Short mmCIF file of C-alpha atoms and ligand atoms in Angstrom, two decimals:
data_model
loop_
_atom_site.label_atom_id
_atom_site.label_comp_id
_atom_site.label_asym_id
_atom_site.label_seq_id
_atom_site.Cartn_x
_atom_site.Cartn_y
_atom_site.Cartn_z
CA MET A 28 58.78 1.56 -13.09
CA ALA A 29 59.23 2.42 -9.40
CA TYR A 30 56.45 3.94 -7.33
CA GLU A 31 56.93 7.34 -5.65
CA ASN A 32 53.51 8.19 -4.24
CA ILE A 33 52.57 4.74 -2.99
CA ILE A 34 54.46 1.86 -1.40
CA PHE A 35 53.61 -1.50 -2.93
CA GLN A 36 54.61 -4.65 -1.04
CA SER A 37 53.54 -8.27 -1.09
CA GLU A 38 54.23 -11.27 1.09
CA ASP A 39 52.64 -14.74 1.06
CA GLY A 40 49.94 -13.65 -1.37
CA ILE A 41 48.97 -10.60 0.69
CA ALA A 42 49.59 -7.31 -1.13
CA THR A 43 49.72 -3.98 0.69
CA ILE A 44 49.40 -0.58 -0.95
CA THR A 45 50.35 2.31 1.34
CA PHE A 46 49.36 5.79 0.15
CA ASN A 47 52.57 7.70 0.65
CA ARG A 48 52.38 11.49 0.64
CA PRO A 49 52.38 11.98 4.42
CA LYS A 50 53.31 15.70 4.22
CA ALA A 51 50.00 16.30 2.37
CA LEU A 52 48.15 13.73 4.52
CA ASN A 53 48.37 11.30 1.55
CA ALA A 54 46.08 13.51 -0.59
CA LEU A 55 45.23 12.07 -4.01
CA ASN A 56 46.93 13.91 -6.85
CA ASN A 57 47.10 12.84 -10.49
CA ALA A 58 50.46 11.10 -10.06
CA LEU A 59 49.24 9.07 -7.08
CA LEU A 60 46.06 7.99 -8.90
CA ASN A 61 48.16 6.86 -11.90
CA GLU A 62 50.43 4.79 -9.65
CA PHE A 63 47.48 3.34 -7.72
CA SER A 64 45.91 2.27 -11.02
CA ARG A 65 49.18 0.68 -12.19
CA ALA A 66 49.59 -1.23 -8.90
CA LEU A 67 46.03 -2.58 -9.20
CA ASP A 68 46.86 -3.82 -12.73
CA GLU A 69 49.99 -5.49 -11.34
CA ILE A 70 47.89 -7.25 -8.69
CA SER A 71 45.24 -8.34 -11.25
CA ALA A 72 47.93 -9.87 -13.45
CA ASN A 73 49.47 -11.89 -10.60
CA GLU A 74 47.67 -15.17 -9.96
CA ASP A 75 49.46 -15.61 -6.62
CA MET A 76 47.77 -12.59 -5.02
CA ARG A 77 45.06 -13.51 -2.51
CA VAL A 78 44.16 -10.36 -0.55
CA LEU A 79 44.90 -6.63 -0.84
CA ILE A 80 45.30 -4.29 2.14
CA LEU A 81 45.14 -0.49 1.71
CA THR A 82 46.54 1.89 4.31
CA GLY A 83 48.17 5.33 4.67
CA ALA A 84 51.73 6.37 5.51
CA GLY A 85 52.35 8.28 8.74
CA GLU A 86 50.29 8.39 11.90
CA LYS A 87 47.75 11.03 10.90
CA ALA A 88 46.01 10.00 7.72
CA PHE A 89 44.72 7.21 5.54
CA VAL A 90 43.93 9.71 2.73
CA ALA A 91 42.67 13.28 3.41
CA GLY A 92 40.90 13.48 0.04
CA ALA A 93 41.73 14.74 -3.41
CA ASP A 94 44.67 17.15 -3.49
CA ILE A 95 43.04 20.55 -2.99
CA THR A 96 46.06 22.42 -4.43
CA GLU A 97 45.46 20.61 -7.77
CA LEU A 98 41.69 20.72 -7.53
CA ALA A 99 41.54 24.48 -6.87
CA LYS A 100 42.99 25.18 -10.34
CA PHE A 101 40.62 22.95 -12.36
CA ASN A 102 38.20 24.28 -14.95
CA ALA A 103 34.99 22.27 -15.52
CA LEU A 104 36.53 20.00 -18.16
CA GLU A 105 39.65 19.27 -16.08
CA ALA A 106 37.39 18.54 -13.07
CA LYS A 107 35.35 16.09 -15.15
CA ILE A 108 38.50 14.34 -16.41
CA PHE A 109 39.91 14.10 -12.86
CA SER A 110 36.60 12.87 -11.43
CA LYS A 111 36.35 10.23 -14.20
CA LYS A 112 39.94 9.14 -13.58
CA GLY A 113 39.24 8.73 -9.84
CA GLN A 114 36.00 6.87 -10.54
CA ASP A 115 37.77 4.53 -12.99
CA VAL A 116 40.53 3.69 -10.51
CA ILE A 117 38.04 3.21 -7.68
CA GLY A 118 35.87 1.08 -10.01
CA LYS A 119 38.94 -1.04 -10.79
CA LEU A 120 39.48 -1.44 -7.03
CA GLN A 121 35.87 -2.49 -6.46
CA THR A 122 35.95 -5.10 -9.23
CA LEU A 123 39.33 -6.55 -8.25
CA SER A 124 38.72 -10.30 -8.01
CA ILE A 125 40.53 -10.68 -4.68
CA PRO A 126 39.19 -9.31 -1.36
CA VAL A 127 40.33 -5.79 -0.38
CA ILE A 128 40.52 -4.60 3.24
CA ALA A 129 40.97 -0.92 4.16
CA ALA A 130 43.15 -0.39 7.25
CA VAL A 131 42.12 3.17 8.09
CA ASN A 132 44.81 4.62 10.32
CA GLY A 133 43.69 8.28 10.48
CA PHE A 134 41.76 10.80 8.37
CA ALA A 135 39.73 9.17 5.55
CA LEU A 136 38.10 12.23 4.00
CA GLY A 137 36.52 12.99 0.63
CA GLY A 138 38.26 10.81 -1.97
CA GLY A 139 39.87 8.92 0.94
CA SER A 140 36.47 7.88 2.31
CA GLU A 141 35.38 7.10 -1.24
CA ILE A 142 38.30 4.66 -1.61
CA THR A 143 37.28 2.90 1.62
CA LEU A 144 33.70 2.59 0.31
CA SER A 145 35.00 0.50 -2.61
CA CYS A 146 36.90 -1.88 -0.36
CA ASP A 147 35.20 -5.09 0.73
CA PHE A 148 35.35 -4.01 4.37
CA ILE A 149 37.06 -1.59 6.70
CA TYR A 150 39.01 -1.96 9.93
CA ALA A 151 39.82 1.39 11.55
CA SER A 152 42.10 2.70 14.24
CA GLU A 153 40.40 4.23 17.31
CA THR A 154 41.84 7.55 16.12
CA ALA A 155 40.46 7.37 12.56
CA THR A 156 38.04 9.99 11.24
CA PHE A 157 35.67 9.60 8.29
CA GLY A 158 33.83 12.24 6.30
CA LEU A 159 32.80 13.65 2.95
CA PRO A 160 33.63 17.33 3.59
CA GLU A 161 33.42 18.44 -0.08
CA ILE A 162 30.33 20.58 0.59
CA SER A 163 32.53 22.86 2.76
CA LEU A 164 34.73 23.44 -0.32
CA GLY A 165 31.71 24.36 -2.46
CA ILE A 166 31.81 21.05 -4.37
CA ILE A 167 30.36 17.55 -3.95
CA PRO A 168 31.93 14.08 -3.69
CA GLY A 169 33.23 13.13 -7.14
CA PHE A 170 34.74 9.68 -6.72
CA GLY A 171 31.43 7.80 -6.30
CA GLY A 172 30.61 8.93 -2.73
CA THR A 173 27.08 10.15 -3.54
CA GLN A 174 26.34 6.67 -4.91
CA ARG A 175 28.20 4.23 -2.65
CA LEU A 176 27.66 5.87 0.77
CA PRO A 177 23.80 5.78 0.53
CA ARG A 178 23.97 2.15 -0.61
CA LEU A 179 26.12 1.28 2.42
CA ILE A 180 24.54 3.27 5.27
CA GLY A 181 21.16 4.28 3.79
CA PRO A 182 20.16 7.51 2.05
CA ASN A 183 19.21 9.55 5.14
CA MET A 184 22.46 8.94 7.04
CA ALA A 185 24.43 9.56 3.82
CA LYS A 186 22.57 12.81 3.10
CA GLU A 187 23.26 14.10 6.61
CA MET A 188 26.99 13.35 6.22
CA ILE A 189 27.22 14.82 2.70
CA PHE A 190 24.99 17.91 3.37
CA THR A 191 26.81 18.85 6.60
CA GLY A 192 30.29 17.74 5.53
CA LYS A 193 30.81 16.68 9.16
CA MET A 194 33.68 14.43 10.14
CA ILE A 195 32.79 11.46 12.33
CA PRO A 196 35.04 9.43 14.64
CA ALA A 197 35.69 5.73 14.00
CA ALA A 198 33.28 4.68 16.78
CA GLU A 199 30.39 6.51 15.07
CA ALA A 200 31.42 5.13 11.66
CA ARG A 201 31.17 1.65 13.16
CA GLU A 202 27.75 2.40 14.67
CA ILE A 203 26.32 3.37 11.26
CA GLY A 204 27.80 0.35 9.49
CA MET A 205 30.76 1.86 7.64
CA VAL A 206 33.41 0.07 9.72
CA ASN A 207 33.59 -3.61 10.73
CA LYS A 208 36.13 -3.39 13.55
CA ILE A 209 37.95 -0.77 15.59
CA CYS A 210 41.48 -1.42 16.86
CA PRO A 211 44.03 0.41 18.99
CA PRO A 212 46.34 2.32 16.59
CA ALA A 213 49.36 0.12 17.36
CA SER A 214 47.56 -3.14 16.54
CA LEU A 215 45.50 -2.06 13.51
CA ILE A 216 47.79 -3.50 10.82
CA GLU A 217 48.38 -6.68 12.81
CA GLU A 218 44.60 -7.23 13.17
CA VAL A 219 44.03 -6.58 9.45
CA ARG A 220 46.86 -8.98 8.53
CA LYS A 221 45.39 -11.65 10.81
CA THR A 222 42.07 -11.44 8.94
CA ALA A 223 43.84 -11.20 5.56
CA LYS A 224 45.81 -14.39 6.36
CA MET A 225 42.62 -16.22 7.30
CA ILE A 226 41.02 -15.18 3.99
CA ALA A 227 44.20 -15.99 2.02
CA SER A 228 44.06 -19.58 3.29
CA LYS A 229 40.69 -20.15 1.58
CA GLY A 230 40.14 -21.16 -2.06
CA LYS A 231 40.78 -18.40 -4.57
CA ALA A 232 37.98 -19.52 -6.89
CA SER A 233 35.38 -19.55 -4.12
CA LEU A 234 36.52 -16.15 -2.79
CA ARG A 235 36.23 -14.67 -6.27
CA ALA A 236 32.79 -16.25 -6.74
CA ALA A 237 31.53 -15.04 -3.33
CA LYS A 238 32.74 -11.47 -3.99
CA GLN A 239 31.21 -11.37 -7.48
CA ALA A 240 27.91 -12.85 -6.32
CA ILE A 241 27.60 -10.32 -3.47
CA ASN A 242 28.61 -7.29 -5.57
CA SER A 243 26.53 -8.20 -8.65
CA GLY A 244 23.57 -9.22 -6.50
CA LEU A 245 23.55 -5.86 -4.71
CA ASN A 246 22.78 -4.17 -8.04
CA ALA A 247 19.97 -6.61 -8.89
CA ASP A 248 16.60 -7.73 -7.51
CA ILE A 249 16.61 -10.74 -5.14
CA VAL A 250 15.51 -13.27 -7.81
CA THR A 251 18.25 -12.16 -10.22
CA GLY A 252 20.72 -12.11 -7.30
CA CYS A 253 19.86 -15.71 -6.35
CA ASN A 254 20.29 -16.76 -10.01
CA ILE A 255 23.74 -15.11 -10.00
CA GLU A 256 24.52 -17.11 -6.85
CA CYS A 257 23.38 -20.41 -8.48
CA ASP A 258 25.70 -19.87 -11.45
CA ALA A 259 28.62 -18.89 -9.21
CA PHE A 260 27.97 -21.93 -6.97
CA ALA A 261 27.99 -24.28 -9.99
CA LEU A 262 31.31 -22.84 -11.20
CA CYS A 263 32.82 -23.29 -7.73
CA ILE A 264 31.76 -26.91 -7.39
CA ALA A 265 33.62 -27.68 -10.63
CA SER A 266 36.87 -26.27 -9.24
CA GLU A 267 39.84 -28.22 -7.94
CA ASP A 268 39.53 -26.30 -4.67
CA ALA A 269 35.98 -27.62 -4.10
CA LYS A 270 37.17 -31.21 -4.60
CA GLU A 271 40.04 -30.59 -2.16
CA GLY A 272 37.81 -28.80 0.41
CA THR A 273 35.15 -31.51 0.49
CA ALA A 274 37.71 -34.38 0.40
CA ALA A 275 39.68 -32.78 3.26
CA PHE A 276 36.52 -32.58 5.37
CA LEU A 277 35.66 -36.23 4.74
CA GLU A 278 39.25 -37.34 5.37
CA LYS A 279 39.37 -35.24 8.57
CA ARG A 280 42.39 -33.20 7.48
CA LYS A 281 43.09 -29.52 6.73
CA ALA A 282 42.34 -28.46 3.15
CA VAL A 283 45.19 -27.14 1.02
CA PHE A 284 43.72 -24.87 -1.63
CA LYS A 285 45.66 -24.23 -4.82
CA GLY A 286 43.35 -21.61 -6.30
CA ARG A 287 42.76 -23.50 -9.55
CA LEU A 288 39.47 -22.97 -11.31
CA THR A 289 39.20 -26.34 -13.07
CA THR A 290 40.65 -29.82 -12.70
N1 CO8 B 325 44.85 18.29 -0.29
C1 CO8 B 325 46.06 18.87 -0.26
N2 CO8 B 325 46.74 19.07 0.89
C2 CO8 B 325 46.18 18.66 2.05
C3 CO8 B 325 44.92 18.03 2.07
C4 CO8 B 325 44.24 17.84 0.82
N3 CO8 B 325 43.05 17.21 0.72
N4 CO8 B 325 44.62 17.73 3.36
C5 CO8 B 325 45.64 18.16 4.10
N5 CO8 B 325 46.60 18.71 3.31
C6 CO8 B 325 47.88 19.30 3.73
C7 CO8 B 325 47.69 20.65 4.42
O1 CO8 B 325 47.56 21.68 3.45
C8 CO8 B 325 48.96 20.73 5.23
O2 CO8 B 325 50.03 21.12 4.37
P1 CO8 B 325 51.12 22.22 4.88
O3 CO8 B 325 51.78 21.58 6.06
O4 CO8 B 325 52.03 22.36 3.68
O5 CO8 B 325 50.36 23.44 5.23
C9 CO8 B 325 49.22 19.30 5.65
O6 CO8 B 325 48.48 18.49 4.74
C10 CO8 B 325 48.73 18.99 7.06
O7 CO8 B 325 47.37 19.38 7.15
P2 CO8 B 325 46.80 20.37 8.26
O8 CO8 B 325 47.88 21.29 8.75
O9 CO8 B 325 45.54 20.99 7.74
O10 CO8 B 325 46.50 19.33 9.43
P3 CO8 B 325 45.38 19.46 10.56
O11 CO8 B 325 45.66 18.34 11.51
O12 CO8 B 325 45.31 20.83 11.11
O13 CO8 B 325 43.99 19.16 9.82
C11 CO8 B 325 42.54 17.96 8.32
C12 CO8 B 325 43.77 17.91 9.23
C13 CO8 B 325 41.27 18.18 9.16
C14 CO8 B 325 42.44 16.63 7.61
C15 CO8 B 325 42.69 19.13 7.30
O14 CO8 B 325 43.97 19.02 6.68
C16 CO8 B 325 41.66 19.14 6.20
O15 CO8 B 325 40.52 19.55 6.44
N6 CO8 B 325 42.05 18.69 4.98
C17 CO8 B 325 41.17 18.72 3.83
C18 CO8 B 325 40.12 17.65 3.90
C19 CO8 B 325 39.17 17.74 2.73
O16 CO8 B 325 38.45 18.71 2.54
N7 CO8 B 325 39.12 16.68 1.89
C20 CO8 B 325 38.26 16.62 0.73
C21 CO8 B 325 39.01 17.07 -0.48
S1 CO8 B 325 37.97 17.19 -1.91
C22 CO8 B 325 37.80 15.58 -2.44
O17 CO8 B 325 38.33 14.66 -1.88
C23 CO8 B 325 36.94 15.39 -3.65
C24 CO8 B 325 37.13 14.03 -4.31
C25 CO8 B 325 36.51 14.03 -5.67
C26 CO8 B 325 37.23 14.96 -6.60
C27 CO8 B 325 36.54 15.04 -7.91
C28 CO8 B 325 37.36 15.76 -8.91
C29 CO8 B 325 36.98 17.09 -9.30
#
């Protein structure tokens, strides 16, 4: 089935999902969340995918949050269902086995910021703006923002952002550790693709293991985290990619990874 609210493209193992409702600053409605979820399933089922990039259509926004025209009509039950749906899709994004980079080209507000918090890292345009402005609508973040933002930037910084609902420019988001790199608007996608290509050239099994070890370890104590790393390391060493990577080093040539888990 074709997509209407997102654009889904892939080239050389690099998938790109572009949120595509520019007239509503790419706000997240039910239809868009359904399509986003379906595209993530498509990516999961495709062994050739190496990296996913998320970005927004138009020059103004990545995603300006949940669609307020839909949200304004919700009763409590509908709000819970919508919040759960958003959390499930964002959870699916976070547990995707391949690395995900957010290319934030403008406003990333509310649910839009919450999507970026589930990506593995964020590059932003100089003109991007981040924020969780839900408090100004009389609500709170509902797509995991109260949980992921404090884990990323610390509870005090997160509380200030969530309690005030203030929007912060990309430079400030970088200062507090939300954003890895800031780029001029015209070169954002090119810079993200450059990094995506570098990642895509590595072994799929070791990328998956590194992502899982980091994410699982963050929810555990350091001893459990190191045990998770040991198991992931052992699985990697048994992969065809590890044999190729170490042989290539010893033979002084460039490794060609095939992404196979076992020989
Ligand atoms: N939802 C629906 N439409 C939107 C949204 C949105 N979140 N954001 C912008 N739009 C629409 C505007 O209504 C406008 O439409 P129109 O041209 O038909 O009037 C168009 O996009 C352009 O927007 P503006 O004219 O407002 O553009 P400005 O440059 O003046 O302002 C802003 C840009 C600052 C981004 C402003 O649009 C804004 O403040 N938007 C809302 C931001 C916001 O509050 N986001 C949080 C939403 S709540 C949320 O995300 C909760 C997630 C969890 C939900 C849990 C489920 C219950």
